[in-house]
Short mmCIF file of C-alpha atoms and ligand atoms in Angstrom, two decimals:
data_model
loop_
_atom_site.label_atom_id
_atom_site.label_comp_id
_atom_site.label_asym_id
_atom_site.label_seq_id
_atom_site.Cartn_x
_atom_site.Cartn_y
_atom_site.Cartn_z
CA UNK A 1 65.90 -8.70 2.62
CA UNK A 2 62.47 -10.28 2.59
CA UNK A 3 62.63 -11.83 -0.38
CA UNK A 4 60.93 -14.91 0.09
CA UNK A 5 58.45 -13.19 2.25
CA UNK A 6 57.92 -10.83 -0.08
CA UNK A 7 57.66 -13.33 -3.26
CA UNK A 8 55.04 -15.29 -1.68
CA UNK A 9 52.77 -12.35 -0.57
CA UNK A 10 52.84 -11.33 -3.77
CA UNK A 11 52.09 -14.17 -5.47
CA UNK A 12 49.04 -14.61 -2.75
CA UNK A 13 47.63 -11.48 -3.36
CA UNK A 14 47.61 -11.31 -7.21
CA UNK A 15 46.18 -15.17 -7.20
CA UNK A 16 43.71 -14.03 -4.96
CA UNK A 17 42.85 -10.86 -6.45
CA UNK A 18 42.48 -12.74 -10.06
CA UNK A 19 40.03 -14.85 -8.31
CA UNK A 20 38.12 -11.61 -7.04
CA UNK A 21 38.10 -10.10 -10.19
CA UNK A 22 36.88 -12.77 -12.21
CA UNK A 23 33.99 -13.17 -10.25
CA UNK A 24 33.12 -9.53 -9.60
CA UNK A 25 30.12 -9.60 -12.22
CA UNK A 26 28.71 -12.77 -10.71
CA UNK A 27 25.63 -12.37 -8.01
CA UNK A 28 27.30 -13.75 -4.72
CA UNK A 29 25.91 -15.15 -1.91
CA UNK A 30 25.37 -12.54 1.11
CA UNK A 31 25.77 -13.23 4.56
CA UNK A 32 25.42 -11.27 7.55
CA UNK A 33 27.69 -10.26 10.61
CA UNK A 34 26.81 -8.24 13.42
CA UNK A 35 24.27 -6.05 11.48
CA UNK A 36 22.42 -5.71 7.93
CA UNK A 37 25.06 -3.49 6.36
CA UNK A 38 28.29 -5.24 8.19
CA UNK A 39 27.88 -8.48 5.02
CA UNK A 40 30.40 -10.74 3.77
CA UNK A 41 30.22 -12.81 0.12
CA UNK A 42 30.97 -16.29 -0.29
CA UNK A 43 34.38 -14.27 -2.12
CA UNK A 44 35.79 -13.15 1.15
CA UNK A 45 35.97 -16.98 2.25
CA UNK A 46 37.40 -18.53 -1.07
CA UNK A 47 40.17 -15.42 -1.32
CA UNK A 48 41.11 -15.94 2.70
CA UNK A 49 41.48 -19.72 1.30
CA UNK A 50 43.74 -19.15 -0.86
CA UNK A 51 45.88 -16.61 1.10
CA UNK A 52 46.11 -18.71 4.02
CA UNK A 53 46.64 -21.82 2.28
CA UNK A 54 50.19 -20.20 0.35
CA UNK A 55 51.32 -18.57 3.70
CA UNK A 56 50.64 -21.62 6.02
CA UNK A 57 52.45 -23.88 3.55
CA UNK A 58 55.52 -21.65 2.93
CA UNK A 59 56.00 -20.32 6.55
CA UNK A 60 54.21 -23.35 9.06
CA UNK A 61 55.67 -21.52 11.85
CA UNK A 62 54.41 -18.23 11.94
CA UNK A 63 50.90 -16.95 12.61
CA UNK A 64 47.83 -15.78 10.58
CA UNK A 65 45.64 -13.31 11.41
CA UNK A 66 42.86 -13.29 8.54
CA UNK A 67 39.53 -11.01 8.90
CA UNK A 68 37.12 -14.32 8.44
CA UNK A 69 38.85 -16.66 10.07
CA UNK A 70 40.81 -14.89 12.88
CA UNK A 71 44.13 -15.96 14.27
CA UNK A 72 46.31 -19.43 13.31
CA UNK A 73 48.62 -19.52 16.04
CA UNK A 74 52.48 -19.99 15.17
CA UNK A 75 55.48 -20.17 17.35
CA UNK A 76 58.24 -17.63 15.38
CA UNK A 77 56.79 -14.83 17.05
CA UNK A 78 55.81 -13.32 13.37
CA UNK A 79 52.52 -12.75 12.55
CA UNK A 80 50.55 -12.45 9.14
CA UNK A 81 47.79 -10.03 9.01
CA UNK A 82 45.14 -10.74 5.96
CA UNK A 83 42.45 -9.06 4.63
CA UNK A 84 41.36 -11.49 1.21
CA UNK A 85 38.57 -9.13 -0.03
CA UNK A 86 38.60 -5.30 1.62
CA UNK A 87 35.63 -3.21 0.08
CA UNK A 88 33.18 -6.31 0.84
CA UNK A 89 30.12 -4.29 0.31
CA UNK A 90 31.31 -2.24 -2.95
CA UNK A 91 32.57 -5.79 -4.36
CA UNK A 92 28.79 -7.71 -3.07
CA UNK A 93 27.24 -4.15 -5.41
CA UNK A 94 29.70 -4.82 -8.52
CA UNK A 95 31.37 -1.79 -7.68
CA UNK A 96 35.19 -2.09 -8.80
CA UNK A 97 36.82 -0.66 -5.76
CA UNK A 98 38.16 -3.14 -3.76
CA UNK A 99 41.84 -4.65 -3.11
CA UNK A 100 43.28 -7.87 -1.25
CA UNK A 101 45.90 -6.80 1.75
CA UNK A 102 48.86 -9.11 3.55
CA UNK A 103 51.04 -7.53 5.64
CA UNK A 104 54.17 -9.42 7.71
CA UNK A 105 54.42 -8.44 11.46
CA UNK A 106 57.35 -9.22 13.20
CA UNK A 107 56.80 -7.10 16.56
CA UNK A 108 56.79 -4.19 17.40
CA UNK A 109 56.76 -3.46 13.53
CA UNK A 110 54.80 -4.14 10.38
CA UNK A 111 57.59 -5.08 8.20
CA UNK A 112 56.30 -6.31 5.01
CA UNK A 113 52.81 -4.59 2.92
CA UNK A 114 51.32 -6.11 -0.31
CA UNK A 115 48.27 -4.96 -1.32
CA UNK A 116 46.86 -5.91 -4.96
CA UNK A 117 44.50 -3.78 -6.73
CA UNK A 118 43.24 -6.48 -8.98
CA UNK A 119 41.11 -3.86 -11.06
CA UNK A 120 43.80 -1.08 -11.95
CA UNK A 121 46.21 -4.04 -12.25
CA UNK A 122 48.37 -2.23 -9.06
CA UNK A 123 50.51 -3.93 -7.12
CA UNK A 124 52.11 -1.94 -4.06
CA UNK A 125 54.86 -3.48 -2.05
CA UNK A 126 56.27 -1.86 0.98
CA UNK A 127 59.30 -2.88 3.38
CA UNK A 128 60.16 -1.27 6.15
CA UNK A 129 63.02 1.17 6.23
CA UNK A 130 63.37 -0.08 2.01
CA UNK A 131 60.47 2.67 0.42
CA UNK A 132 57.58 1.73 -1.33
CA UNK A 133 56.23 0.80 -4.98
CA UNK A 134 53.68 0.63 -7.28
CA UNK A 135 54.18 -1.82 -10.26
CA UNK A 136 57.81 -1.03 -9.75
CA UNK A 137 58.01 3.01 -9.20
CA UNK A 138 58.35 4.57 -6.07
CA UNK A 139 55.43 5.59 -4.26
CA UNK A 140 55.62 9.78 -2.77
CA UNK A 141 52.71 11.29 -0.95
CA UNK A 142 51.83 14.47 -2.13
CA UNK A 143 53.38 17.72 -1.17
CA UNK A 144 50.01 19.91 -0.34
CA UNK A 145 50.58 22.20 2.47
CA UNK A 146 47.33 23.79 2.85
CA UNK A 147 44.04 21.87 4.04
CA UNK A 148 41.57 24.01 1.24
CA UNK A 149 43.84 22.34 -1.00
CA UNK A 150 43.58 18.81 0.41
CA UNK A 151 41.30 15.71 -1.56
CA UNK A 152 40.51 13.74 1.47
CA UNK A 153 39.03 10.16 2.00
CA UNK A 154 37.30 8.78 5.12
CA UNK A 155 34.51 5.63 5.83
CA UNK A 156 31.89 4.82 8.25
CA UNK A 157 31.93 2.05 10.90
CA UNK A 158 29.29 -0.83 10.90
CA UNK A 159 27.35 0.44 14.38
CA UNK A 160 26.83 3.94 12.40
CA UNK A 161 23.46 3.55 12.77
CA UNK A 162 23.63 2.80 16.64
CA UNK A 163 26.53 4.16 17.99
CA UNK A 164 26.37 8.46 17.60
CA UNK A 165 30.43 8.16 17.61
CA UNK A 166 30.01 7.49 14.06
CA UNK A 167 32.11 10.06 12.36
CA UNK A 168 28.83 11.88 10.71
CA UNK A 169 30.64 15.35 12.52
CA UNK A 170 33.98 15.14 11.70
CA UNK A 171 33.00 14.45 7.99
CA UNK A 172 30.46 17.13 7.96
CA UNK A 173 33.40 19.97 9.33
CA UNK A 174 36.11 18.30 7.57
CA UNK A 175 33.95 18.43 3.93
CA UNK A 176 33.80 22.40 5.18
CA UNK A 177 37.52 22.64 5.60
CA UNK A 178 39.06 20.18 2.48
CA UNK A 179 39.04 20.46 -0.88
CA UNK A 180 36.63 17.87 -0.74
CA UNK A 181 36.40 14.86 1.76
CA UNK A 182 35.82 11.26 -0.81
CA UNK A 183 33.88 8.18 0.65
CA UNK A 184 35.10 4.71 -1.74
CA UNK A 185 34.30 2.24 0.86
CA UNK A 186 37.97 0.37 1.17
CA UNK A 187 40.37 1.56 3.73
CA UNK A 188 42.97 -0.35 2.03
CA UNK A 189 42.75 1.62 -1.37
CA UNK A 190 41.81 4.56 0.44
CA UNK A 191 45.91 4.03 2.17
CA UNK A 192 47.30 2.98 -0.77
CA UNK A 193 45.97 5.58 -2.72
CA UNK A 194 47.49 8.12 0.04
CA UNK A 195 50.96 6.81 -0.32
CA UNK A 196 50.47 7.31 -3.98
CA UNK A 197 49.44 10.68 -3.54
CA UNK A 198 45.80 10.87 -4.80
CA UNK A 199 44.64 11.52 -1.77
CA UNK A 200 46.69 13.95 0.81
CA UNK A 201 44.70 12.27 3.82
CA UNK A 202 42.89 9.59 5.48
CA UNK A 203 41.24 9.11 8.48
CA UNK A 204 38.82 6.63 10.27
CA UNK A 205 37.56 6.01 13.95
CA UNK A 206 37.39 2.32 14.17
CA UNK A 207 39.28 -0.48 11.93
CA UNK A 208 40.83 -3.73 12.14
CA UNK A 209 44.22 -4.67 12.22
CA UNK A 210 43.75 -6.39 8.44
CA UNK A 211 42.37 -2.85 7.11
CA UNK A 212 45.52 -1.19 7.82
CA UNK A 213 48.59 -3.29 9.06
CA UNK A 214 49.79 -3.21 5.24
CA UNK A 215 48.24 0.14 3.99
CA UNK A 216 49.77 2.27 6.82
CA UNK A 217 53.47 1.35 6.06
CA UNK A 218 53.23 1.74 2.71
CA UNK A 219 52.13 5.06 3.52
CA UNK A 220 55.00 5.65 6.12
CA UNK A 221 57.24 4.33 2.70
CA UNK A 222 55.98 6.73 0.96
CA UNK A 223 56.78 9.64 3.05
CA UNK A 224 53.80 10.57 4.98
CA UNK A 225 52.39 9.63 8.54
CA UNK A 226 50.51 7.46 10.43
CA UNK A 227 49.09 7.75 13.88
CA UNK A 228 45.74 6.99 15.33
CA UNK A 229 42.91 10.01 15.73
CA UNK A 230 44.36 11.31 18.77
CA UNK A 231 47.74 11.39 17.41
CA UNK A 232 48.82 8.32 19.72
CA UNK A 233 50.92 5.98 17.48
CA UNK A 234 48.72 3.59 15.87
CA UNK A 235 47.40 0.62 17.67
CA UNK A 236 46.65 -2.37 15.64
CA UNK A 237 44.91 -3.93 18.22
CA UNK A 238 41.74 -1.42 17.95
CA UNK A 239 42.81 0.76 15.25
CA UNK A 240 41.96 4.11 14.87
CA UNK A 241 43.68 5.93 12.38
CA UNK A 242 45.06 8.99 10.36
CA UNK A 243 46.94 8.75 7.53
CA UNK A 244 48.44 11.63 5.65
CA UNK A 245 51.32 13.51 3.69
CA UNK A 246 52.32 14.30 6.82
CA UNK A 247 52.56 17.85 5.79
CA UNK A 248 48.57 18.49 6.80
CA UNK A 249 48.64 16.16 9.48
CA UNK A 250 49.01 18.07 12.35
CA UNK A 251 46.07 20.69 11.38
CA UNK A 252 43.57 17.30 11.22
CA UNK A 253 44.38 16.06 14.23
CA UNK A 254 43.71 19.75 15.68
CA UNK A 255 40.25 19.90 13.99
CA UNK A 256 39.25 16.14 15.04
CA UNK A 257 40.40 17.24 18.47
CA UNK A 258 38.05 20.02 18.61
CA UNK A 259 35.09 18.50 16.88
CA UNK A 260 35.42 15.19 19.21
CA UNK A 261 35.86 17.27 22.16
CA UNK A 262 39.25 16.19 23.01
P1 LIG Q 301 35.67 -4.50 4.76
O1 LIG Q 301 35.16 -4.08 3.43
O2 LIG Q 301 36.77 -5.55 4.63
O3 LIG Q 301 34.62 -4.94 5.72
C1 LIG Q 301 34.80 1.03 4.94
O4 LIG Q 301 34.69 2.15 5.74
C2 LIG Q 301 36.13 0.36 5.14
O5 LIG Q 301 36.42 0.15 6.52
C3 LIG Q 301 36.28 -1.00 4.55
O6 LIG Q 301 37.63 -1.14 4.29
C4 LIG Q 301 35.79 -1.96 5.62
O7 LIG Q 301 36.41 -3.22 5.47
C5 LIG Q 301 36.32 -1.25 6.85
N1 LIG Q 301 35.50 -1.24 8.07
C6 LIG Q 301 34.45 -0.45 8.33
N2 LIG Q 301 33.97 -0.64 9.58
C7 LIG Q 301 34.77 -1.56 10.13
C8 LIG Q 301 34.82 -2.16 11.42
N3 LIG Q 301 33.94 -1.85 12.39
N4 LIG Q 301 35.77 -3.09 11.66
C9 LIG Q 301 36.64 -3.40 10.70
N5 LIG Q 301 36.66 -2.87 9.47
C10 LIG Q 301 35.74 -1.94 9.18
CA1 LIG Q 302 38.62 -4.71 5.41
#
């Protein structure tokens, strides 16, 4: 259906995740946003580059949202939504978890999620209403019932140090109530890895649309569900989120309730 669409992510994402990769070992320049641990590399520019450059060229009328750069405006009323390097701070460490994210809005809807593992060598495509893959085989989420059984995965925002709504409680009752609760540092793989069933949730109070326009449908492709903390349909404009097999999701969203207050 999206075939072009979907060809040129593609290519976008595994040029830009070469690029990544190859350079992973390298020291990289660090620069700082709003606060020492909130960094981005001289990586996250030249991967953006890249991205933007392919989409701009092959669709000049439609807009691009990229996490560096912010928004292109375009006049088709569809939107790209970019994140060239998500896991900034493992990849600035040398730490090989990290993944490069396009997704295609067309509103209300994400329609379209690439996201390259560069690493693992895994590519995950999802289309809306069309399923999900992984290097060509359908992605499931996992069929665990029961929280004690549950692996989960969560992150941190920037302000944790500042701002006491940092998620330190949830993961303290949650890491009481999993399995275990995981911490790799890139929403994106942390989504991707839910639609592949690794993980049987994921959840995290405050995002941006590039962390999880892509990530979030290919979990919805795979099976499972999506909504933000509260259990409000996601909003990509300040995105909150929790992702699951859907089969647990209802229990999480009781026990964030209850240890947020709500
Ligand atoms: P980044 O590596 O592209 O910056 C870590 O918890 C994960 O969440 C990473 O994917 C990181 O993306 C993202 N992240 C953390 N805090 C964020 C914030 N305040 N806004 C946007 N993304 C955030
Ligand atoms: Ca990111």
């Amino acid at each position: 259906m999206l075939s072009v669409e979907r060809r040129v992510a593609i290519e976008a994402a595994r040029a830009a995740g070469a690029l990544l990769r190859d350079a992973l070992s390298a020291t990289h320049r660090i620069a700082y946003k709003a606060s020492p641990v909130d960094l981005v590399t001289e990586m996250d520019a030249r991967a953006e580059t890249l991205i933007v450059e392919r989409l701009s060229a092959a669709f000049p009328d439609d807009a691009v949202l990229a996490e560096e750069r912010g928004t292109r405006p375009g006049r088709s009323g569809r939107r790209w939504i970019v994140d060239p390097l998500d896991g900034t701070t493992n990849y600035a460490h040398g730490l090989p978890v990290f993944a490069v994210s396009i997704a295609l809005e067309v509103r209300p809807a994400v329609v379209l999620g690439v996201v390259y593992d560069p690493v693992r060598d895994e590519l995950y495509v999802g289309e809306r209403g069309r399923g999900a893959l992984c290097n060509d085989a359908p992605l499931a989420v996992s069929t665990t019932t029961n929280l004690d059984a549950s692996l989960l995965t969560t992150g941190f925002p920037y302000d944790l140090r500042t701002n006491p709504d940092n998620n330190l409680r949830e993961y303290a009752v949650l890491s009481r109530r999993a399995r275990a609760v995981r911490r790799i540092g890139s929403a994106v793989i942390d989504l991707a890895w839910v639609a592949a069933g690794r993980f049987d949730g994921y959840w995290e109070l405050r995002l941006g649309a590039w962390d999880v326009a892509a990530g979030a449908l290919l979990v919805e492709e795979a099976g499972g569900r999506v909504t933000g903390i509260t259990g409000a349909p996601l909003d990509l404009e300040r995105p909150t989120l929790l992702a699951t097999n859907g089969r647990i999701h209802d229990t999480v969203l009781a026990i964030l309730a209850e240890t947020r207050g709500g």
